[in-house]
Coordinates of C-alpha atoms in Angstrom, one line a residue:
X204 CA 0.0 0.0 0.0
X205 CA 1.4 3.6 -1.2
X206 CA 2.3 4.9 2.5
X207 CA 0.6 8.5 1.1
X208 CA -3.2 6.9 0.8
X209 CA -2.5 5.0 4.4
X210 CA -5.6 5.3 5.9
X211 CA -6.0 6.4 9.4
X212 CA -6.1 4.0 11.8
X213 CA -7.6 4.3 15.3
X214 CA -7.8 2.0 18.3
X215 CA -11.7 2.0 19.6
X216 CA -10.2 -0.1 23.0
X217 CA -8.6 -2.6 24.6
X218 CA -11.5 -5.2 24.7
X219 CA -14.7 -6.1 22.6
X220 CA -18.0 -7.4 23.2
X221 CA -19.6 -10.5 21.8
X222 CA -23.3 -9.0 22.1
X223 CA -23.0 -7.6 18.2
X224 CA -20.2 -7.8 14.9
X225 CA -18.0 -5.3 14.9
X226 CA -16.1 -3.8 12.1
X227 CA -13.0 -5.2 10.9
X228 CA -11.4 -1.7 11.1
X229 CA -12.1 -1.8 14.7
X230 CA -10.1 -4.9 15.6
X231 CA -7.4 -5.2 13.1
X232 CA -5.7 -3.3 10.1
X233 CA -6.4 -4.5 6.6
X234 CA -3.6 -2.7 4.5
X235 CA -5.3 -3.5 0.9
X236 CA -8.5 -4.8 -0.2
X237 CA -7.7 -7.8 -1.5
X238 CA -5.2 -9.3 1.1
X239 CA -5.8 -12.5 2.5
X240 CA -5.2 -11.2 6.6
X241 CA -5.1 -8.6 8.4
X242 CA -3.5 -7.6 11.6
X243 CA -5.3 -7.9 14.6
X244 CA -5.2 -4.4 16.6
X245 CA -5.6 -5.8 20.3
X246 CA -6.2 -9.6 21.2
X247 CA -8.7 -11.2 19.4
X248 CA -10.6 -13.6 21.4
X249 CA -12.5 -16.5 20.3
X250 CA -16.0 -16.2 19.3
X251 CA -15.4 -12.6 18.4
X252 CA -17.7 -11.5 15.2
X253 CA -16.1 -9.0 13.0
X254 CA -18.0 -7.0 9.8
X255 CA -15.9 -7.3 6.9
X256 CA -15.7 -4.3 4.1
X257 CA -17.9 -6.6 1.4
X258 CA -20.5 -6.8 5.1
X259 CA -19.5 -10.2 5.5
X260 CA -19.8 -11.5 8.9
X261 CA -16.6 -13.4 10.1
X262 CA -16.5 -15.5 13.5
X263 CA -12.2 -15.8 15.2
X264 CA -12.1 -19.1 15.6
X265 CA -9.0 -18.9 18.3
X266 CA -7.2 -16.3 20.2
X267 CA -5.1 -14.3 18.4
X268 CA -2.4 -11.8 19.7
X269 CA -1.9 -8.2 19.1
X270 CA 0.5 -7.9 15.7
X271 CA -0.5 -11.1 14.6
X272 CA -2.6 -12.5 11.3
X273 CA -6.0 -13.3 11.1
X274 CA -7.9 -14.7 8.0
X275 CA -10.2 -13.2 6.4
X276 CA -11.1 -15.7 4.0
X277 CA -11.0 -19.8 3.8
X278 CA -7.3 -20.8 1.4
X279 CA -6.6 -24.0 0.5
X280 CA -3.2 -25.7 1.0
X281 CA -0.7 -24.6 -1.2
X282 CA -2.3 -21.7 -1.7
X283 CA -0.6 -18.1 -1.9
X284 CA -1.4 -15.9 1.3
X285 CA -1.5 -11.8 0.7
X286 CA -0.6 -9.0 2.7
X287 CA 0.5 -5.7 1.6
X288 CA -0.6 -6.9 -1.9
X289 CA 2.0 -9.3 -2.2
X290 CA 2.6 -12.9 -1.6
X291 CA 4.2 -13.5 2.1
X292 CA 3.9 -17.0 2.2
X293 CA 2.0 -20.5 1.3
X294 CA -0.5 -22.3 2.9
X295 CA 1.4 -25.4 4.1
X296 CA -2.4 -26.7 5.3
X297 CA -6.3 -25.8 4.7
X298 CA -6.9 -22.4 6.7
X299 CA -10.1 -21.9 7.6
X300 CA -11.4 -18.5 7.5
X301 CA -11.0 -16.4 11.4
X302 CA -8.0 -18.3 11.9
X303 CA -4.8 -17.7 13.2
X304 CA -2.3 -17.5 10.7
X305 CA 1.6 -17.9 11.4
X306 CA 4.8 -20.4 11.1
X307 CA 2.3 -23.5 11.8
X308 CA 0.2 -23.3 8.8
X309 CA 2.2 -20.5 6.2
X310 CA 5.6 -20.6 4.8
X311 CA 8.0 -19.3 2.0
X312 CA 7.9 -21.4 -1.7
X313 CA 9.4 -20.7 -4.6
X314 CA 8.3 -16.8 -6.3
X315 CA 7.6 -16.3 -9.2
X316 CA 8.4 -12.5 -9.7
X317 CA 7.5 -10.5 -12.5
X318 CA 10.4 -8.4 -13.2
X319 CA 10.2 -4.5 -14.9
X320 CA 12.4 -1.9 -14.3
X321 CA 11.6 1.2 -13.7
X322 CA 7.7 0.8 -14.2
X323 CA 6.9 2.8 -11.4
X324 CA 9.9 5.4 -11.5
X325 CA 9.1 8.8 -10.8
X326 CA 11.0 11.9 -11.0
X327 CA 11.6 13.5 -7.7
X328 CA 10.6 17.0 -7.6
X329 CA 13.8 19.2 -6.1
X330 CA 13.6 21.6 -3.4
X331 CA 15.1 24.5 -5.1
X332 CA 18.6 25.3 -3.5
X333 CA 17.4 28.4 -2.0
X334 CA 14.7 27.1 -0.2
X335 CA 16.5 23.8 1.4
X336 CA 16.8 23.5 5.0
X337 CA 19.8 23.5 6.9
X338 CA 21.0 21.8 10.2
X339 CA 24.7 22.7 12.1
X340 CA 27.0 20.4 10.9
X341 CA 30.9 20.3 10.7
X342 CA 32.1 21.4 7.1
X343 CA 35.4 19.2 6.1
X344 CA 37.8 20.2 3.4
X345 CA 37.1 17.7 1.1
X346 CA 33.6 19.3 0.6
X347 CA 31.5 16.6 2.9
X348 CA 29.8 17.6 6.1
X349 CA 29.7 16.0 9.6
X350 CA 26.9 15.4 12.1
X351 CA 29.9 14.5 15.2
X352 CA 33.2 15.5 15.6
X353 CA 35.2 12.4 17.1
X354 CA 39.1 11.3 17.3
X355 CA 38.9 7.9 16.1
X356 CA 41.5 5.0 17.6
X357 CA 41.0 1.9 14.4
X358 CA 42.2 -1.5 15.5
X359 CA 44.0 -3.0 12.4
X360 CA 43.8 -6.4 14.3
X361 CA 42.2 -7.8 17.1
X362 CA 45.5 -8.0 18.6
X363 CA 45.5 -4.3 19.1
X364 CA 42.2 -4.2 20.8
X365 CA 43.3 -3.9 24.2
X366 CA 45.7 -1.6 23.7
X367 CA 43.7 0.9 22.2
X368 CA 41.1 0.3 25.0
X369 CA 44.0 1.6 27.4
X370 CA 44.8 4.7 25.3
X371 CA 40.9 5.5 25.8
X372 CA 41.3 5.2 29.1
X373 CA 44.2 7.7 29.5
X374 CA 41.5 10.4 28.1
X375 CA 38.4 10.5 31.0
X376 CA 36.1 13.6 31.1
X377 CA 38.2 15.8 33.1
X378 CA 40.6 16.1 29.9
X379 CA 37.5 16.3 27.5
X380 CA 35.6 18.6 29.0
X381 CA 38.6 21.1 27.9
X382 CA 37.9 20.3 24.5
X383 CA 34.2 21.4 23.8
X384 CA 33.7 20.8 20.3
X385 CA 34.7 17.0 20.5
X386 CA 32.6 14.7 21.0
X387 CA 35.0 12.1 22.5
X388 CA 37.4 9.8 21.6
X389 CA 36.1 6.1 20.3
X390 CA 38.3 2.8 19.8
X391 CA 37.0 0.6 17.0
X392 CA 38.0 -2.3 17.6
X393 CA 36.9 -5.8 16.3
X394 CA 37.9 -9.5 16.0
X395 CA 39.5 -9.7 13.1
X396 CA 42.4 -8.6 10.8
X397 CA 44.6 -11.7 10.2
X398 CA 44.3 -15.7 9.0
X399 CA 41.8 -14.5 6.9
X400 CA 41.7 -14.6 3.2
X401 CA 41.6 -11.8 0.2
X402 CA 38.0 -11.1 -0.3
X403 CA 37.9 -10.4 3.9
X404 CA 40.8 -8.5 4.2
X405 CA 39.6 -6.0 0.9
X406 CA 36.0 -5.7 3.2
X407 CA 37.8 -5.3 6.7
X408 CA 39.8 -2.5 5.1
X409 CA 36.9 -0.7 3.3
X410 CA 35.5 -0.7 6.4
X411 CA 38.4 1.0 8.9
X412 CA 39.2 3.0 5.8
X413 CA 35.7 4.6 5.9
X414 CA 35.8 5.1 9.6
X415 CA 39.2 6.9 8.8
X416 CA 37.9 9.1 6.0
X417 CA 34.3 9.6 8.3
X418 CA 33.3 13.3 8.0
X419 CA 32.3 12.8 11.4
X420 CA 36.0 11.8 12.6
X421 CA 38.1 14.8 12.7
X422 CA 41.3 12.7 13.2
X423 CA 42.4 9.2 13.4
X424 CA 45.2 6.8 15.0
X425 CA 45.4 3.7 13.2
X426 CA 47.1 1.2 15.6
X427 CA 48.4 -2.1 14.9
X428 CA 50.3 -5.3 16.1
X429 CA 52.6 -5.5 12.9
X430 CA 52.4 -9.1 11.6
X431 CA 49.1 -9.6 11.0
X432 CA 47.4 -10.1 7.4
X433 CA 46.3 -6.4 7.0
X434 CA 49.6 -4.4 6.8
X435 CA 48.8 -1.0 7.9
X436 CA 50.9 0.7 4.6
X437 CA 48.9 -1.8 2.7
X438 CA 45.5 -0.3 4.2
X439 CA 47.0 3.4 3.8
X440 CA 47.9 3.1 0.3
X441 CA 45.4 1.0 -1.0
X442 CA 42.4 2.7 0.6
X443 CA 43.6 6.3 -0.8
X444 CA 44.6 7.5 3.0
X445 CA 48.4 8.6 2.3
X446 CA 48.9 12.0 2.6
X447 CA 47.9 14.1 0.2
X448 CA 44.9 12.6 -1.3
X449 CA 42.9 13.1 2.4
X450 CA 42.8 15.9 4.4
X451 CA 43.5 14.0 7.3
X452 CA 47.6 12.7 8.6
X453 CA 47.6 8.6 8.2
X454 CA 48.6 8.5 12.1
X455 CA 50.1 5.1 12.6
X456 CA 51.3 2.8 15.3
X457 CA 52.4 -0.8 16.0
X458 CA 53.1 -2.9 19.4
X459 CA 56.0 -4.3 17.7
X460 CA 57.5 -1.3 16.6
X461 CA 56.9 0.7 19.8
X462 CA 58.0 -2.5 22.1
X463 CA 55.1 -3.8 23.7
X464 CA 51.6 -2.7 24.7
X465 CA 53.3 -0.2 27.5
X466 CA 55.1 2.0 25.4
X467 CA 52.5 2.2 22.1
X468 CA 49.8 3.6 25.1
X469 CA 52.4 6.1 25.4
X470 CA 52.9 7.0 22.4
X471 CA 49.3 6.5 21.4
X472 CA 48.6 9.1 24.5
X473 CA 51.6 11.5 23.0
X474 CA 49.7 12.0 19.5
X475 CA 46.0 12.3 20.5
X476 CA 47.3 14.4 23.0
X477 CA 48.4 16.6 20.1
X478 CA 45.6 16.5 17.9
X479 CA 43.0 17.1 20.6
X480 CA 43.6 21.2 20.2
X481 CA 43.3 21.0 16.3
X482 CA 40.2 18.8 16.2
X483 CA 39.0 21.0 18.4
X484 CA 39.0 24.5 16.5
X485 CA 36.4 23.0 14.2
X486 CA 33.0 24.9 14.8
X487 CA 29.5 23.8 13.5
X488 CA 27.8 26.1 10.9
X489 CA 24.5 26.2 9.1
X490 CA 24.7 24.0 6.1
X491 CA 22.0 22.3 3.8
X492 CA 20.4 19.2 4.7
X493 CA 21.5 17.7 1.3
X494 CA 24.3 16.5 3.4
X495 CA 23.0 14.4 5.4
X496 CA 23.4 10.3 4.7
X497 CA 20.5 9.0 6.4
X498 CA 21.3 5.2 7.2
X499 CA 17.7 3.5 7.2
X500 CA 17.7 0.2 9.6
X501 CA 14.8 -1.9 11.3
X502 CA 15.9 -4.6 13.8
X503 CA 13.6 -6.3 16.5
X504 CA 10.8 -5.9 14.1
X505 CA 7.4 -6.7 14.6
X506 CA 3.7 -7.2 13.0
X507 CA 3.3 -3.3 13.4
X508 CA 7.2 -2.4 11.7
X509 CA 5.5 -2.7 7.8
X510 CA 2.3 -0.5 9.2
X511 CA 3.5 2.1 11.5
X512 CA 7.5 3.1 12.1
X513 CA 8.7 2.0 8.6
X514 CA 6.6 3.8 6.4
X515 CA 6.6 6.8 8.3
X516 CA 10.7 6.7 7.9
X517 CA 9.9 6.1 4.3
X518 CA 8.0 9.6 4.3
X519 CA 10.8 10.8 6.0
X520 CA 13.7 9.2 3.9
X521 CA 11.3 10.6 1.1
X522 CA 11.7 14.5 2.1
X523 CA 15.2 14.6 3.2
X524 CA 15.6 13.3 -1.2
X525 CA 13.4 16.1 -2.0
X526 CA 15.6 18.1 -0.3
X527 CA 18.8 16.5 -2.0
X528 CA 20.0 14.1 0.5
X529 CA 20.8 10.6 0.4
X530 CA 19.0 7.7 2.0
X531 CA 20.5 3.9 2.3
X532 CA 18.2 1.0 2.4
X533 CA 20.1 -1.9 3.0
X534 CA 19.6 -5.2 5.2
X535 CA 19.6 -7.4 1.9
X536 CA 18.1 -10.6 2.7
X537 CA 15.4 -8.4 4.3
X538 CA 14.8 -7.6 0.6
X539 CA 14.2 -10.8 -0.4
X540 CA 11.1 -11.7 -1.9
X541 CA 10.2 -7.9 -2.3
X542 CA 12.6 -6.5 -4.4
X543 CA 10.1 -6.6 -7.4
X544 CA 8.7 -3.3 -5.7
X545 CA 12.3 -1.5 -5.8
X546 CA 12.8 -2.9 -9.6
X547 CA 10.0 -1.0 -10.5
X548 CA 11.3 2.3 -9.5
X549 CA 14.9 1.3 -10.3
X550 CA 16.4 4.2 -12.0
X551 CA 17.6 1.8 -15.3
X552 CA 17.5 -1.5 -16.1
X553 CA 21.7 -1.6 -15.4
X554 CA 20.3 -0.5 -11.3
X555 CA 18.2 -3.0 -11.1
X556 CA 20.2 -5.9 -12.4
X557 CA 23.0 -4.9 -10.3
X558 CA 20.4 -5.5 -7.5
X559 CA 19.1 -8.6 -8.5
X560 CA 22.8 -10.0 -8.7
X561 CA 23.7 -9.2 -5.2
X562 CA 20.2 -11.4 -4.3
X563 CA 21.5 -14.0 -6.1
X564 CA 24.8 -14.1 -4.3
X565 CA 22.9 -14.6 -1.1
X566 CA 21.2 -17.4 -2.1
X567 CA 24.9 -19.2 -2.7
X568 CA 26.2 -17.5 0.5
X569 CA 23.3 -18.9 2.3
X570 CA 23.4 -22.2 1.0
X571 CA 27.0 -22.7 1.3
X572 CA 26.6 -22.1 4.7
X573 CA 24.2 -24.9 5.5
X574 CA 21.6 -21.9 6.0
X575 CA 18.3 -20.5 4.3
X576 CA 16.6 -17.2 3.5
X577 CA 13.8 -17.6 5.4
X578 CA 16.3 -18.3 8.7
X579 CA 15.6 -14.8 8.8
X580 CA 12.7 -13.8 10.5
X581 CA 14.6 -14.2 13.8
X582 CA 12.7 -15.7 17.1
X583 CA 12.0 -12.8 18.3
X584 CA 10.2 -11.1 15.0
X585 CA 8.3 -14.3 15.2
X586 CA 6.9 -13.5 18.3
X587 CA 5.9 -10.2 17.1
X588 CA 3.9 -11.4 14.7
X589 CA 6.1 -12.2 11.5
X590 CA 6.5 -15.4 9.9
X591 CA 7.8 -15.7 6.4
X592 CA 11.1 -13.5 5.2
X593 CA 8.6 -12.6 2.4
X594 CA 6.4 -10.8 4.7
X595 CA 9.3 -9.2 6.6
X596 CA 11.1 -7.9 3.5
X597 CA 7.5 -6.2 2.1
X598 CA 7.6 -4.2 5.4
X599 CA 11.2 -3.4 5.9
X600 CA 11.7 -1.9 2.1
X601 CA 9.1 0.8 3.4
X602 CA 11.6 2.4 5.1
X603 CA 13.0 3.4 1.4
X604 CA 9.4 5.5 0.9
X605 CA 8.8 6.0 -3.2
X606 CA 11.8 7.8 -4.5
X607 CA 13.8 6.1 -7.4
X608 CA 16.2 3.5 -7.2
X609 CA 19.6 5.5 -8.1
X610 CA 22.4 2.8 -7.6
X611 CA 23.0 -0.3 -5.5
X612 CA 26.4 -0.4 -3.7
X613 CA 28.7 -3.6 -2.1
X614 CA 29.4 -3.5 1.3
X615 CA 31.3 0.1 2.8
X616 CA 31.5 0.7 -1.2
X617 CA 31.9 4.6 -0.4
X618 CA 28.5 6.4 -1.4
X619 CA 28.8 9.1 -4.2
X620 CA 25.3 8.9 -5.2
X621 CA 22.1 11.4 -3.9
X622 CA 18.5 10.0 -4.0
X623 CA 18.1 6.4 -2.5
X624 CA 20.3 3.8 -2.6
X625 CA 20.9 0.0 -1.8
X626 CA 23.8 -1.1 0.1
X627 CA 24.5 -5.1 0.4
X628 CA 24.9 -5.6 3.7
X629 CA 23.4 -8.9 6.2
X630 CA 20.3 -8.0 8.0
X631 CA 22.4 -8.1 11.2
X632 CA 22.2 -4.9 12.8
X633 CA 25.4 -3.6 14.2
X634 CA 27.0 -5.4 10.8
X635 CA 24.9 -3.2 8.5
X636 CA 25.1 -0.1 10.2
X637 CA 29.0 -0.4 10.5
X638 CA 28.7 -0.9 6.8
X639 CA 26.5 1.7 6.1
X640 CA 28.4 4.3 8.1
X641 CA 31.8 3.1 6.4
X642 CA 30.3 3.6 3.4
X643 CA 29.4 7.7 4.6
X644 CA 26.1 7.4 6.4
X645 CA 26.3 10.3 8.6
X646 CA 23.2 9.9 10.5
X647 CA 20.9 6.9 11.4
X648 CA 17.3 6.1 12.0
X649 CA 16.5 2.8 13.4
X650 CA 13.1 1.6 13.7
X651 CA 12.2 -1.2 16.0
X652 CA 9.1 -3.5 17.7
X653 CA 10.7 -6.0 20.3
X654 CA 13.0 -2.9 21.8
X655 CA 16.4 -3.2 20.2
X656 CA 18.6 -0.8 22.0
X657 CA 21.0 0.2 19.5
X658 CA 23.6 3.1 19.0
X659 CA 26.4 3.6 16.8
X660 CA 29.3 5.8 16.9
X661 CA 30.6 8.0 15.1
X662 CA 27.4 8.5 13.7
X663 CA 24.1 9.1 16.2
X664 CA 21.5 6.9 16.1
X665 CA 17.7 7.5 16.2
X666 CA 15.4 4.9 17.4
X667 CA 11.9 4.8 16.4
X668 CA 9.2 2.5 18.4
X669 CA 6.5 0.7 16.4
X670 CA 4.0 0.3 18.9
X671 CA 3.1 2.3 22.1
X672 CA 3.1 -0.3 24.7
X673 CA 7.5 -0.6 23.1
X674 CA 7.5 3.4 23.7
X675 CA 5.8 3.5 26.9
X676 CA 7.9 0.7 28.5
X677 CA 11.0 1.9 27.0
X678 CA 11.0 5.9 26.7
X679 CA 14.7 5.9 28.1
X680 CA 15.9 4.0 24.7
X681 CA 13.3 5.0 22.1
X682 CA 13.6 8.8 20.6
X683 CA 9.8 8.2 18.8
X684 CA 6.8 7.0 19.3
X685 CA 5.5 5.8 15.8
X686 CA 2.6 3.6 17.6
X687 CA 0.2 6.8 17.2
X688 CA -0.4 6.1 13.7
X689 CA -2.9 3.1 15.1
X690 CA -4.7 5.8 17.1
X691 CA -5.2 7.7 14.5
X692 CA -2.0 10.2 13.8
X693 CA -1.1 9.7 10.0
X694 CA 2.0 8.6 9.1
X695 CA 2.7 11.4 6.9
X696 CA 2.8 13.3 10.4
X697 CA 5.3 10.9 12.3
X698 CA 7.5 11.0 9.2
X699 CA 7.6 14.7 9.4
X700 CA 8.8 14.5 12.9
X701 CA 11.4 11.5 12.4
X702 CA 12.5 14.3 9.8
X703 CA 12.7 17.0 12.4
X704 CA 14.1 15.1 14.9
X705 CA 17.1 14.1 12.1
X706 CA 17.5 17.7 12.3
X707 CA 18.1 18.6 15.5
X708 CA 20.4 15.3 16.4
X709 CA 22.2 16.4 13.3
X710 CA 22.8 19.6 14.6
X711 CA 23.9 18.2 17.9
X712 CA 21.1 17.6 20.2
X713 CA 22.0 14.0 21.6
X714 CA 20.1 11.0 21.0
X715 CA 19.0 8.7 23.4
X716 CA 21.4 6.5 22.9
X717 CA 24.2 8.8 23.2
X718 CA 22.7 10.0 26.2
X719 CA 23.4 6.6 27.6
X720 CA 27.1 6.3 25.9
X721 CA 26.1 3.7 23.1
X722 CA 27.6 3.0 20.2
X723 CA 30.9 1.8 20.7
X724 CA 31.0 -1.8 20.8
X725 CA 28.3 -2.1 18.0
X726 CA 31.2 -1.3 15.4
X727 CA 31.4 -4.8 13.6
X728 CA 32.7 -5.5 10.2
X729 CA 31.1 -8.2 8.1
X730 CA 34.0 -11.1 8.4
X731 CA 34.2 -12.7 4.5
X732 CA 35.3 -16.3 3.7
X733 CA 37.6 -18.7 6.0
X734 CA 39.1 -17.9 9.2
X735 CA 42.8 -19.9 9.2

């Protein structure tokens, strides 16, 4: 369903009565006429007689949580199931019309897409220059803008992990708070670097090169063991970070060249120590929102994430490209089985095959790996009301809103196009943001039904609630509430103020993530091929 013709959707209360039908709209959300469910609003309890749109009466033959499917019509085994228009799943037995539908009686089956590019492409109309918005952002020489201002310690190796973990140490507020314009020192550190083979070593390092070249990193100190597999002046040169072709010094340093762990804390101390005064002369200034990178990311998703928080980031997402900026949908096996919606507004035919090759890879990725693509939905999405990674990739690609498909981009592939794009990344969260960010996402928005309490530095991360119970129980972790669109708020509205509230963290006003001091140990590369 086009998120713009959403109708509005309102909660009449927490319990019905049994004395007379009641409206479907009442009790659950039908998102287009001819689905086969729709999604109950509050528990649905047996017996329960609902007045269908045609003024059919239907009797719920079984209890039926909040989020979760109901039938709306008898389908025979083997049968395809519709929601959102699409097919989420088969009937793996007869379902009798008022019934629960979930894993025990729907799963995925073999698709058979219809495929055209760019059917549905529409030009986006341009705020003129002029007329854009702005935010206070941190203007780098090489033209890009940042959101943060952070000194960056980047773990070549796991190896070097701890001792970067003692430089940060040597830094506590008392030293920072001298330095007002920084927004603190972060170690990005992982668990990998060595015994590992070409294709993992080319990812690891587009990934710490990104972090390096971050517009929200005002300086770095890469730090190393010296052995391992990815040589620092192989990362440097490589990656385009010698001197000269970035505005920011390659800062370097090894345990074995500096005699231990003892002495590179030292000297790690010595040089931040020296570029906390220059980091900090940068000031923010009014700039355009054109240049913000707004990473779009959904993770404890539920039966409310395709309805409520997702399309209303897609509104959002949709704006901030009006307005020249760049959005990145990514998450690719929560594409899967939906991308025919993005080929149709593919930008050309090149776009979309690129797109449809990077699906294909993950089938062999998967299968290699003893795995499948419906492993994803995870336990917890199940709970919530989703079943089939059909149904989950329908709602997740709503964060991308209507705008064209411009280009589709590997993992930490640095971003050069505006508009929305596609980055392949897994649908693990703190791997696809790390991604994302490496690849210059400057900003994130993460939507979420089960509660996933998620930040990521450098860049700060918004969190969106699906549902109001999630907000309610969880306001010191979720930024919005996007829940209100059930009672009635449309989600035009919430986009708008997911939009706003973009703004203002972009311009500094802390997330509440940051608030908390997440963000650091959700830095995690996507580790490629055999570990040796």
């Amino acid at each position: 369903m086009d998120k713009r013709s959403q109708p509005r959707l309102q909660i009449q209360g927490s319990a019905f009565s049994h004395d007379k039908p009641i409206d479907l709209q009442e009790a659950a959300v039908l998102l287009q006429a001819g689905d086969d469910v729709a999604i109950a609003r509050l528990p649905l309890s047996r017996g329960l007689v609902l007045r269908l749109p045609d003024g059919r009466l239907l009797e719920v033959g079984q209890r039926i949580q909040a989020g979760h499917k109901l039938a709306l019509r008898g389908i025979a085994q083997g049968q395809p199931v519709l929601r959102y228009g699409s097919i989420i799943g088969f009937a793996t037995q007869t379902i009798a019309a008022g019934s629960h539908v979930h894993t025990h009686n729907l799963a995925v089956g073999t698709l058979h897409q219809q495929y055209t590019y760019g059917s549905e492409l529409r030009l986006v109309d341009l705020v003129p220059l002029h007329q854009r918005r702005t935010f206070l952002g941190y203007k780098r020489p090489d033209g890009r803008v940042g959101t943060r201002n952070y000194l960056a310690l980047i773990g070549t190796v796991n190896c070097s992990a701890s001792t970067i973990r003692a430089i940060q140490k040597r830094f506590g507020p008392e030293i920072l708070r001298r330095y007002p314009h920084i927004d603190g020192i972060i170690g990005l550190t992982h668990k990998s670097g060595c015994a590992m083979g070409r294709q993992g070593i080319n990812t690891l390092q587009r990934v710490l090169a990104g972090m390096a070249s971050h517009p929200n990193v005002g300086a770095y100190l890469l730090v190393g063991l010296g052995c391992e597999s990815n040589q620092i002046p192989n990362l440097i040169n490589e990656m385009g970070l010698s001197a000269g072709r970035q505005w920011k010094e390659p800062l370097s340093l090894t345990l074995q060249e500096h005699e231990g762990v003892a002495q590179t804390v030292e000297e790690g101390v010595r040089l931040i120590s020296e570029l906390l005064p220059r980091v900090n002369e940068v000031r923010r200034e009014p700039v355009p929102i054109s240049e913000l990178t707004l990473a779009l990311q959904c993770g404890g998703s539920d039966g409310w994430s395709g309805v409520t928080a997702n399309p209303a980031l897609g509104y959002c997402a949709d704006e901030l490209i009006r307005q020249g900026g760049t959005a990145v949908l990514s998450e690719t096996p929560e594409i899967y089985g939906a991308e025919h919606v993005l080929l149709r507004r593919a930008r050309s035919q090149e776009v979309g095959e690129k797109l449809l090759a990077r699906l294909r890879w993950w089938e062999q990725y998967v299968a290699i790996n003893d795995m499948e693509m419906d492993n994803n939905p995870s336990p917890g999405n199940k709970l919530g009301g989703l079943t089939t990674i059909y149904e989950k990739s329908l709602g997740a690609i709503a964060k991308g809103g209507s705008s064209p498909l411009n280009a589709v981009y590997q993992y930490a592939e640095p971003i050069g196009e505006r508009g929305l794009v596609v980055m392949d990344t897994p649908g693990y969260d703190p791997v696809s943001v790390t991604g994302q960010v490496a690849g210059g996402a400057n900003i994130v928005v993460f939507t979420t039904g089960r509660g996933s309490c998620f930040g990521f530095k450098p860049a700060p991360s918004i969190k969106v609630a699906t549902n109001t119970p999630l907000y309610e129980n969880m306001r010191n972790d979720m930024d919005l509430n996007a829940g209100v669109i059930l009672e009635g708020v449309s989600a035009e509205e919430i986009g708008q103020q997911i939009l706003e509230e973009v703004i203002a963290v972009a311009s500094g006003k802390k997330s509440k993530s940051e608030a908390q001091d997440i963000g650091e140990e959700e830095f995690a590369p996507w580790i490629l091929g055999a570990t040796m």
